[in-house]
Amino acid sequence: MTQDIRLQMGLRPIINASGTMTSLGASIVVPDAVAAIAATLPQFVEIGDLQKRASRTIARLTGGEAGFVTASCAGAITLAIAGTMTGDDRAAIERLPDASRLARDEVVVQSGHLVGYGAPVEQGIRLAGAKVVPVGQATSAESYQLAGAITERTAAALYVVSHHVVQYGQMSLAEFIEIAHARGVPVIVDAASEYDLKGFLAQGADLALYSSHKFLGGPTGGIVAGRKDLVRAAYMQNNGIGRGMKVGKEGIVGTIAALEAWETRDHDGIRARERAALDLWQETLAPFDGVDPVIDPDPTHNPLDRLRVLVDAPRAHITAWDLADRLGQGERPVIVRDHEVEHGYFYLDPCNLHPGEAEIVAHRLGEELEAARRSNTVIASDFLERRRRRAVSTWPD
Ligand SMILES: *Cc1c(COP(=O)(O)O)cnc(C)c1O
């Protein structure tokens, strides 16, 4: 076997038990996409024709009229919003992000959807030159508030589907669409991480946006799908603000291949393998006092379960964050999903593991918990200090 390229480059050979994280390289790109990318990279292609080919695949898989591939879902948000403001007016497209002469430049979004996925959702809107109009409060948004926020200047209504958003007190997509459409406002759904490729458009959304590099296992990229006029207007931004968000031939062919592989993927087999990993980890953790592993379904109903590992520090002799940090060290660092770790738990996500890695994760869990058990004191570093340390970037040092 050839040496792991990560070692050749002086990088740590991490095991990803945290899910689909951009900062860890997103997902395992499926073999069909890898092959399509390798075959296309040395060739010239007519990008417009390649995007037409992508449009057919996207339309088939999403049920939309048309689609195209963009650099990322974040880019897709900006381009889609821009398209709702400019239509196919090329002069207006070149004037963006100056939207001062456009009839419509406002975007309504529920306050509970104005979250971050590594960058603020609202910034993706403002990048197009649009103004964000928040609807309701973070924890509640009502239909009268959406109706009241829409004016003759409203270009679009954005709806975010994600575990990041506030999961209660928000309008359902159906209600959101009904109110926006009654006022002639198109609805864009940010569904970056959602396995459901058809549901949002089927419910009446005008555009649905996805990431290529998340559940699909494609290269870094994004997908815009839906109403042909809006897809076209978003695509035309490639000659304007979209230039800096350009996707290359490799991103387009890789996304087409990942979508086609999605159609034939053994979804049940993958689910069973993921379940086996969760069972193994649960068994591994069972003998440890103060550690409570619970299987949690995905908050946005993707067909994906995770193991929530609750750590009672006095009994386990270690805090949840210290356990997470220790797992992330050593020869095979295991990176866990720890964005809520101040509550005393982290998640183990089985969706991005290579064969054999679930066993390594189990071994490392046992190793670190056994070391904690033998420790005379509770391993408890200061959480605030950890938070501060992680907030500071020392790059490139
Ligand atoms: C990941 C994510 C994005 C950004 O997607 P990229 O393709 O990585 O740019 C946008 N919205 C949500 C809800 C996400 O989870």
CSV table of C-alpha atoms and ligand atoms in Angstrom, one decimal:
chain,number,residue,atom,x,y,z
A,1,MET,CA,0.0,0.0,0.0
A,2,THR,CA,1.3,3.5,-0.8
A,3,GLN,CA,1.9,5.8,2.1
A,4,ASP,CA,-1.0,7.9,3.2
A,5,ILE,CA,-0.6,11.2,1.3
A,6,ARG,CA,-1.4,13.1,4.5
A,7,LEU,CA,1.8,11.7,6.1
A,8,GLN,CA,3.8,12.7,3.1
A,9,MET,CA,2.5,16.2,3.5
A,10,GLY,CA,3.2,16.3,7.2
A,11,LEU,CA,-0.5,16.3,8.1
A,12,ARG,CA,-2.2,14.3,10.8
A,13,PRO,CA,-4.1,11.2,9.7
A,14,ILE,CA,-7.3,12.1,11.4
A,15,ILE,CA,-10.4,10.0,11.6
A,16,ASN,CA,-13.6,12.0,11.1
A,17,ALA,CA,-16.2,11.1,13.6
A,18,SER,CA,-17.8,14.5,13.5
A,19,GLY,CA,-19.8,14.4,10.3
A,20,THR,CA,-19.5,16.5,7.2
A,21,MET,CA,-17.2,19.4,8.1
A,22,THR,CA,-15.7,21.8,5.6
A,23,SER,CA,-12.8,22.3,7.9
A,24,LEU,CA,-12.0,18.6,7.8
A,25,GLY,CA,-12.3,18.2,4.1
A,26,ALA,CA,-16.1,17.7,3.9
A,27,SER,CA,-16.8,14.1,2.9
A,28,ILE,CA,-15.3,11.0,1.3
A,29,VAL,CA,-15.6,11.7,-2.4
A,30,VAL,CA,-17.3,8.8,-4.1
A,31,PRO,CA,-15.2,6.7,-6.5
A,32,ASP,CA,-17.3,7.6,-9.5
A,33,ALA,CA,-16.7,11.3,-8.9
A,34,VAL,CA,-13.0,10.8,-8.4
A,35,ALA,CA,-12.8,8.9,-11.7
A,36,ALA,CA,-14.8,11.5,-13.6
A,37,ILE,CA,-12.7,14.3,-12.1
A,38,ALA,CA,-9.4,12.6,-13.0
A,39,ALA,CA,-10.6,11.9,-16.6
A,40,THR,CA,-11.7,15.5,-17.1
A,41,LEU,CA,-8.9,17.5,-15.5
A,42,PRO,CA,-6.5,17.1,-18.5
A,43,GLN,CA,-9.2,17.9,-21.1
A,44,PHE,CA,-10.8,21.0,-22.5
A,45,VAL,CA,-14.5,21.2,-22.3
A,46,GLU,CA,-17.1,23.8,-23.2
A,47,ILE,CA,-18.2,24.9,-19.8
A,48,GLY,CA,-21.6,26.1,-21.0
A,49,ASP,CA,-22.3,22.7,-22.5
A,50,LEU,CA,-21.0,20.9,-19.4
A,51,GLN,CA,-23.4,23.0,-17.3
A,52,LYS,CA,-26.3,22.1,-19.7
A,53,ARG,CA,-25.4,18.5,-19.1
A,54,ALA,CA,-25.4,19.2,-15.3
A,55,SER,CA,-28.8,20.9,-15.7
A,56,ARG,CA,-30.3,17.6,-17.1
A,57,THR,CA,-28.9,15.5,-14.2
A,58,ILE,CA,-29.9,18.1,-11.6
A,59,ALA,CA,-33.4,18.3,-13.1
A,60,ARG,CA,-33.8,14.6,-13.0
A,61,LEU,CA,-32.7,14.1,-9.4
A,62,THR,CA,-34.4,17.2,-7.9
A,63,GLY,CA,-37.6,17.4,-10.0
A,64,GLY,CA,-36.7,21.0,-10.9
A,65,GLU,CA,-36.9,22.5,-14.4
A,66,ALA,CA,-33.2,23.2,-14.5
A,67,GLY,CA,-30.1,23.6,-12.5
A,68,PHE,CA,-26.4,24.4,-12.5
A,69,VAL,CA,-23.3,23.7,-10.4
A,70,THR,CA,-21.6,26.5,-8.4
A,71,ALA,CA,-18.6,26.7,-6.2
A,72,SER,CA,-20.4,26.0,-3.0
A,73,CYS,CA,-23.8,26.2,-1.4
A,74,ALA,CA,-22.7,29.5,0.2
A,75,GLY,CA,-22.0,30.8,-3.3
A,76,ALA,CA,-25.3,29.4,-4.5
A,77,ILE,CA,-27.2,31.5,-1.9
A,78,THR,CA,-25.5,34.7,-3.1
A,79,LEU,CA,-26.0,33.9,-6.8
A,80,ALA,CA,-29.6,32.8,-6.3
A,81,ILE,CA,-30.5,36.0,-4.4
A,82,ALA,CA,-28.7,38.1,-7.0
A,83,GLY,CA,-30.7,36.5,-9.7
A,84,THR,CA,-34.0,37.4,-8.0
A,85,MET,CA,-32.9,41.0,-8.0
A,86,THR,CA,-31.5,41.4,-11.5
A,87,GLY,CA,-33.3,38.8,-13.6
A,88,ASP,CA,-31.5,38.5,-16.9
A,89,ASP,CA,-30.5,42.2,-17.1
A,90,ARG,CA,-26.8,42.0,-17.9
A,91,ALA,CA,-26.1,45.6,-17.1
A,92,ALA,CA,-27.7,45.2,-13.6
A,93,ILE,CA,-25.7,42.0,-13.2
A,94,GLU,CA,-22.5,43.9,-13.8
A,95,ARG,CA,-23.5,46.7,-11.4
A,96,LEU,CA,-23.9,44.4,-8.4
A,97,PRO,CA,-23.2,44.5,-5.6
A,98,ASP,CA,-24.6,48.0,-6.2
A,99,ALA,CA,-28.3,47.3,-6.1
A,100,SER,CA,-29.4,50.9,-5.7
A,101,ARG,CA,-31.1,51.2,-9.0
A,102,LEU,CA,-33.0,47.9,-8.7
A,103,ALA,CA,-36.7,47.8,-8.0
A,104,ARG,CA,-36.3,44.9,-5.5
A,105,ASP,CA,-33.3,44.5,-3.1
A,106,GLU,CA,-34.8,43.1,0.1
A,107,VAL,CA,-34.7,39.5,1.3
A,108,VAL,CA,-36.9,38.2,4.1
A,109,VAL,CA,-35.6,35.5,6.4
A,110,GLN,CA,-36.9,34.2,9.8
A,111,SER,CA,-34.6,35.5,12.5
A,112,GLY,CA,-34.1,31.9,13.8
A,113,HIS,CA,-32.6,31.1,10.4
A,114,LEU,CA,-30.0,33.8,10.5
A,115,VAL,CA,-27.3,31.4,11.7
A,116,GLY,CA,-23.7,30.6,10.8
A,117,TYR,CA,-22.4,27.5,9.0
A,118,GLY,CA,-18.8,28.7,9.1
A,119,ALA,CA,-19.9,32.1,7.8
A,120,PRO,CA,-23.1,34.1,8.5
A,121,VAL,CA,-26.2,33.3,6.3
A,122,GLU,CA,-27.0,37.0,6.3
A,123,GLN,CA,-23.6,37.8,4.8
A,124,GLY,CA,-24.2,35.5,1.9
A,125,ILE,CA,-27.3,37.6,1.2
A,126,ARG,CA,-25.6,41.0,1.6
A,127,LEU,CA,-22.8,39.9,-0.7
A,128,ALA,CA,-25.3,40.1,-3.6
A,129,GLY,CA,-26.0,43.7,-2.6
A,130,ALA,CA,-29.3,42.8,-1.0
A,131,LYS,CA,-30.6,43.9,2.3
A,132,VAL,CA,-31.6,41.4,4.9
A,133,VAL,CA,-35.0,41.8,6.5
A,134,PRO,CA,-35.3,39.6,9.6
A,135,VAL,CA,-38.7,38.2,10.4
A,136,GLY,CA,-39.9,37.7,13.9
A,137,GLN,CA,-37.6,36.9,16.8
A,138,ALA,CA,-34.9,34.2,17.1
A,139,THR,CA,-37.3,31.9,18.9
A,140,SER,CA,-40.6,32.7,17.1
A,141,ALA,CA,-41.7,33.8,13.7
A,142,GLU,CA,-45.4,34.0,12.8
A,143,SER,CA,-47.1,34.3,9.5
A,144,TYR,CA,-48.3,37.9,10.2
A,145,GLN,CA,-44.7,38.9,10.7
A,146,LEU,CA,-43.6,37.4,7.4
A,147,ALA,CA,-46.6,39.1,5.7
A,148,GLY,CA,-45.8,42.4,7.3
A,149,ALA,CA,-42.1,42.1,6.3
A,150,ILE,CA,-42.8,41.7,2.6
A,151,THR,CA,-43.0,44.9,0.6
A,152,GLU,CA,-42.9,45.9,-3.1
A,153,ARG,CA,-39.1,45.9,-2.6
A,154,THR,CA,-38.9,42.2,-1.6
A,155,ALA,CA,-36.8,40.2,-4.1
A,156,ALA,CA,-36.9,36.8,-2.3
A,157,ALA,CA,-37.7,34.9,0.8
A,158,LEU,CA,-34.9,32.6,2.1
A,159,TYR,CA,-35.7,29.5,4.1
A,160,VAL,CA,-32.8,27.6,5.8
A,161,VAL,CA,-33.1,23.9,6.6
A,162,SER,CA,-30.4,22.9,9.0
A,163,HIS,CA,-29.5,21.6,12.4
A,164,HIS,CA,-28.0,25.0,12.9
A,165,VAL,CA,-31.3,26.9,12.9
A,166,VAL,CA,-33.6,27.3,15.9
A,167,GLN,CA,-35.6,24.1,15.8
A,168,TYR,CA,-38.8,25.4,17.4
A,169,GLY,CA,-41.1,28.4,16.9
A,170,GLN,CA,-40.4,28.7,13.2
A,171,MET,CA,-42.8,28.7,10.3
A,172,SER,CA,-43.1,25.4,8.4
A,173,LEU,CA,-41.8,25.6,4.8
A,174,ALA,CA,-45.4,25.1,3.5
A,175,GLU,CA,-46.7,28.1,5.5
A,176,PHE,CA,-43.7,30.2,4.5
A,177,ILE,CA,-44.2,29.4,0.8
A,178,GLU,CA,-48.0,30.1,1.0
A,179,ILE,CA,-47.4,33.6,2.4
A,180,ALA,CA,-44.5,34.5,0.1
A,181,HIS,CA,-46.3,33.2,-3.1
A,182,ALA,CA,-49.5,35.0,-2.3
A,183,ARG,CA,-47.4,38.2,-2.6
A,184,GLY,CA,-45.5,37.1,-5.7
A,185,VAL,CA,-42.2,36.5,-3.8
A,186,PRO,CA,-40.0,33.6,-4.9
A,187,VAL,CA,-38.8,31.2,-2.1
A,188,ILE,CA,-35.3,29.9,-2.0
A,189,VAL,CA,-34.5,27.0,0.3
A,190,ASP,CA,-30.9,26.6,1.6
A,191,ALA,CA,-30.9,22.8,1.9
A,192,ALA,CA,-27.1,22.5,1.9
A,193,SER,CA,-26.9,19.3,4.0
A,194,GLU,CA,-30.3,17.7,3.3
A,195,TYR,CA,-30.5,14.3,1.8
A,196,ASP,CA,-33.9,15.1,0.4
A,197,LEU,CA,-33.3,16.2,-3.2
A,198,LYS,CA,-36.9,16.5,-4.3
A,199,GLY,CA,-39.0,17.4,-1.3
A,200,PHE,CA,-38.5,21.2,-1.1
A,201,LEU,CA,-39.2,21.9,-4.7
A,202,ALA,CA,-42.1,19.4,-4.5
A,203,GLN,CA,-43.5,21.5,-1.7
A,204,GLY,CA,-43.4,24.6,-4.0
A,205,ALA,CA,-40.0,26.2,-3.3
A,206,ASP,CA,-38.8,28.1,-6.4
A,207,LEU,CA,-35.2,27.2,-5.9
A,208,ALA,CA,-33.4,24.6,-3.7
A,209,LEU,CA,-29.7,24.9,-3.0
A,210,TYR,CA,-27.4,22.0,-2.0
A,211,SER,CA,-23.8,21.4,-1.3
A,212,SER,CA,-22.0,18.8,-3.5
A,213,HIS,CA,-19.4,18.0,-0.9
A,214,LYS,CA,-21.7,17.0,1.9
A,215,PHE,CA,-24.0,14.0,1.9
A,216,LEU,CA,-23.6,13.5,-1.9
A,217,GLY,CA,-19.9,12.8,-1.6
A,218,GLY,CA,-19.0,15.1,-4.5
A,219,PRO,CA,-16.1,17.5,-4.8
A,220,THR,CA,-16.4,21.0,-3.3
A,221,GLY,CA,-19.4,22.6,-5.1
A,222,GLY,CA,-22.9,23.7,-4.8
A,223,ILE,CA,-26.2,23.0,-6.7
A,224,VAL,CA,-28.9,25.4,-7.7
A,225,ALA,CA,-32.1,23.7,-8.8
A,226,GLY,CA,-35.6,24.8,-9.6
A,227,ARG,CA,-37.5,27.3,-11.7
A,228,LYS,CA,-35.8,27.8,-15.1
A,229,ASP,CA,-36.0,31.6,-15.2
A,230,LEU,CA,-34.5,31.9,-11.7
A,231,VAL,CA,-31.8,29.3,-12.3
A,232,ARG,CA,-30.8,31.1,-15.5
A,233,ALA,CA,-30.7,34.5,-13.7
A,234,ALA,CA,-28.5,33.0,-11.0
A,235,TYR,CA,-26.3,31.3,-13.6
A,236,MET,CA,-25.8,34.6,-15.4
A,237,GLN,CA,-24.2,36.0,-12.3
A,238,ASN,CA,-21.1,34.1,-13.4
A,239,ASN,CA,-20.3,37.1,-15.6
A,240,GLY,CA,-20.6,39.3,-12.5
A,241,ILE,CA,-20.2,38.8,-8.8
A,242,GLY,CA,-20.1,35.0,-9.4
A,243,ARG,CA,-16.7,35.2,-11.1
A,244,GLY,CA,-14.9,34.9,-7.8
A,245,MET,CA,-17.1,32.0,-6.8
A,246,LYS,CA,-16.3,30.1,-10.0
A,247,VAL,CA,-16.6,26.4,-10.1
A,248,GLY,CA,-14.2,24.6,-12.4
A,249,LYS,CA,-14.8,21.7,-14.8
A,250,GLU,CA,-13.7,19.3,-12.1
A,251,GLY,CA,-16.4,20.6,-9.7
A,252,ILE,CA,-19.1,20.3,-12.4
A,253,VAL,CA,-18.2,16.7,-13.6
A,254,GLY,CA,-17.6,15.6,-10.1
A,255,THR,CA,-21.0,16.9,-9.0
A,256,ILE,CA,-22.8,15.2,-12.0
A,257,ALA,CA,-21.0,11.9,-11.1
A,258,ALA,CA,-21.9,12.2,-7.4
A,259,LEU,CA,-25.5,12.9,-8.2
A,260,GLU,CA,-25.7,9.9,-10.6
A,261,ALA,CA,-24.0,7.7,-7.9
A,262,TRP,CA,-26.5,8.9,-5.4
A,263,GLU,CA,-29.3,7.3,-7.6
A,264,THR,CA,-27.7,3.9,-7.4
A,265,ARG,CA,-26.1,4.1,-4.0
A,266,ASP,CA,-26.8,1.3,-1.5
A,267,HIS,CA,-28.5,3.5,1.0
A,268,ASP,CA,-29.8,0.6,3.1
A,269,GLY,CA,-26.4,-1.0,3.2
A,270,ILE,CA,-24.7,2.3,4.3
A,271,ARG,CA,-27.4,2.8,7.0
A,272,ALA,CA,-26.7,-0.7,8.3
A,273,ARG,CA,-22.9,0.0,8.4
A,274,GLU,CA,-23.5,3.2,10.3
A,275,ARG,CA,-25.8,1.5,12.7
A,276,ALA,CA,-23.1,-1.2,13.3
A,277,ALA,CA,-20.6,1.5,14.2
A,278,LEU,CA,-23.1,3.1,16.7
A,279,ASP,CA,-23.7,-0.3,18.3
A,280,LEU,CA,-20.0,-1.0,18.6
A,281,TRP,CA,-19.4,2.3,20.3
A,282,GLN,CA,-22.3,1.9,22.6
A,283,GLU,CA,-21.0,-1.5,23.7
A,284,THR,CA,-17.5,-0.1,24.2
A,285,LEU,CA,-18.8,2.7,26.4
A,286,ALA,CA,-21.3,0.5,28.4
A,287,PRO,CA,-18.8,-0.6,31.1
A,288,PHE,CA,-17.7,2.9,32.0
A,289,ASP,CA,-19.3,4.6,35.0
A,290,GLY,CA,-20.5,8.1,34.2
A,291,VAL,CA,-20.6,7.7,30.5
A,292,ASP,CA,-24.1,7.5,28.9
A,293,PRO,CA,-24.3,6.8,25.1
A,294,VAL,CA,-27.6,7.5,23.5
A,295,ILE,CA,-28.5,7.1,19.8
A,296,ASP,CA,-30.0,10.4,18.5
A,297,PRO,CA,-31.8,10.8,15.2
A,298,ASP,CA,-30.7,13.7,13.0
A,299,PRO,CA,-32.5,16.9,13.9
A,300,THR,CA,-33.6,17.7,10.4
A,301,HIS,CA,-34.7,14.1,9.7
A,302,ASN,CA,-31.9,13.1,7.4
A,303,PRO,CA,-31.7,9.2,7.5
A,304,LEU,CA,-28.7,9.4,9.8
A,305,ASP,CA,-28.3,8.7,13.5
A,306,ARG,CA,-25.5,9.8,15.8
A,307,LEU,CA,-24.3,8.6,19.2
A,308,ARG,CA,-24.6,11.3,21.9
A,309,VAL,CA,-22.0,10.5,24.5
A,310,LEU,CA,-23.0,12.2,27.8
A,311,VAL,CA,-20.1,12.4,30.2
A,312,ASP,CA,-20.6,12.9,33.9
A,313,ALA,CA,-17.2,14.3,34.9
A,314,PRO,CA,-17.1,13.3,38.6
A,315,ARG,CA,-17.9,9.7,37.8
A,316,ALA,CA,-16.0,9.4,34.6
A,317,HIS,CA,-13.1,11.3,36.0
A,318,ILE,CA,-13.0,13.5,32.9
A,319,THR,CA,-15.1,16.2,31.3
A,320,ALA,CA,-16.7,15.8,28.0
A,321,TRP,CA,-14.4,18.4,26.4
A,322,ASP,CA,-11.3,16.9,27.8
A,323,LEU,CA,-12.3,13.5,26.5
A,324,ALA,CA,-13.0,15.1,23.1
A,325,ASP,CA,-9.6,16.8,23.1
A,326,ARG,CA,-7.7,13.7,24.1
A,327,LEU,CA,-9.4,11.6,21.4
A,328,GLY,CA,-8.2,14.2,19.0
A,329,GLN,CA,-4.5,13.6,19.9
A,330,GLY,CA,-2.2,10.7,19.3
A,331,GLU,CA,-1.2,8.7,16.2
A,332,ARG,CA,-4.8,8.3,15.0
A,333,PRO,CA,-6.6,11.4,16.1
A,334,VAL,CA,-10.3,11.0,16.3
A,335,ILE,CA,-12.2,14.2,15.7
A,336,VAL,CA,-15.6,14.1,17.4
A,337,ARG,CA,-18.6,16.4,16.9
A,338,ASP,CA,-18.2,18.8,19.9
A,339,HIS,CA,-20.1,22.0,19.0
A,340,GLU,CA,-22.4,21.6,22.1
A,341,VAL,CA,-19.7,20.1,24.4
A,342,GLU,CA,-20.3,22.7,27.2
A,343,HIS,CA,-23.5,20.8,28.0
A,344,GLY,CA,-21.4,17.7,28.9
A,345,TYR,CA,-21.7,15.7,25.7
A,346,PHE,CA,-20.4,15.2,22.3
A,347,TYR,CA,-21.5,13.3,19.3
A,348,LEU,CA,-19.9,10.5,17.3
A,349,ASP,CA,-21.1,10.7,13.7
A,350,PRO,CA,-20.6,7.5,11.6
A,351,CYS,CA,-21.3,8.9,8.2
A,352,ASN,CA,-17.7,9.6,7.1
A,353,LEU,CA,-15.8,6.5,8.2
A,354,HIS,CA,-13.5,4.3,6.1
A,355,PRO,CA,-13.6,0.5,6.7
A,356,GLY,CA,-11.9,-0.3,10.0
A,357,GLU,CA,-12.1,3.2,11.5
A,358,ALA,CA,-15.1,2.5,13.7
A,359,GLU,CA,-13.0,-0.1,15.5
A,360,ILE,CA,-10.1,2.4,15.9
A,361,VAL,CA,-12.6,4.9,17.4
A,362,ALA,CA,-13.9,2.3,19.8
A,363,HIS,CA,-10.3,1.4,20.8
A,364,ARG,CA,-9.4,5.1,21.4
A,365,LEU,CA,-12.6,5.6,23.5
A,366,GLY,CA,-11.7,2.7,25.7
A,367,GLU,CA,-8.1,3.8,26.0
A,368,GLU,CA,-8.9,7.3,27.1
A,369,LEU,CA,-11.7,6.4,29.4
A,370,GLU,CA,-9.6,3.7,31.1
A,371,ALA,CA,-6.8,6.3,31.6
A,372,ALA,CA,-9.3,8.7,33.1
A,373,ARG,CA,-10.7,5.9,35.4
A,374,ARG,CA,-7.2,5.3,36.7
A,375,SER,CA,-6.5,9.0,37.2
A,376,ASN,CA,-6.6,10.1,40.9
A,377,THR,CA,-8.2,13.4,40.1
A,378,VAL,CA,-10.9,14.4,37.7
A,379,ILE,CA,-9.4,15.6,34.4
A,380,ALA,CA,-11.2,19.0,34.1
A,381,SER,CA,-9.6,21.8,32.2
A,382,ASP,CA,-11.1,25.3,32.2
A,383,PHE,CA,-13.8,25.4,29.5
A,384,LEU,CA,-13.7,29.1,29.0
A,385,GLU,CA,-10.0,29.0,28.5
A,386,ARG,CA,-10.5,26.2,25.8
A,387,ARG,CA,-13.1,28.3,24.1
A,388,ARG,CA,-10.9,31.4,24.0
A,389,ARG,CA,-7.9,29.4,22.7
A,390,ARG,CA,-10.0,27.9,19.9
A,391,ALA,CA,-11.4,31.3,18.9
A,392,VAL,CA,-7.9,32.6,18.1
A,393,SER,CA,-6.4,31.8,14.8
A,394,THR,CA,-2.6,31.5,14.7
A,395,TRP,CA,-2.4,30.8,11.1
A,396,PRO,CA,0.1,30.6,9.3
A,397,ASP,CA,2.2,30.0,12.5
B,1,LIG,C1,-22.8,23.8,4.9
B,1,LIG,C2,-23.9,24.8,4.8
B,1,LIG,C3,-23.8,25.9,3.9
B,1,LIG,C4,-22.6,26.2,3.1
B,1,LIG,O1,-22.4,25.2,2.2
B,1,LIG,P1,-21.0,25.1,1.4
B,1,LIG,O2,-21.4,24.3,0.2
B,1,LIG,O3,-20.0,24.5,2.2
B,1,LIG,O4,-20.7,26.5,1.0
B,1,LIG,C5,-24.9,26.7,3.8
B,1,LIG,N1,-26.0,26.5,4.5
B,1,LIG,C6,-26.1,25.5,5.4
B,1,LIG,C7,-27.4,25.3,6.2
B,1,LIG,C8,-25.0,24.6,5.6
B,1,LIG,O5,-25.1,23.6,6.4
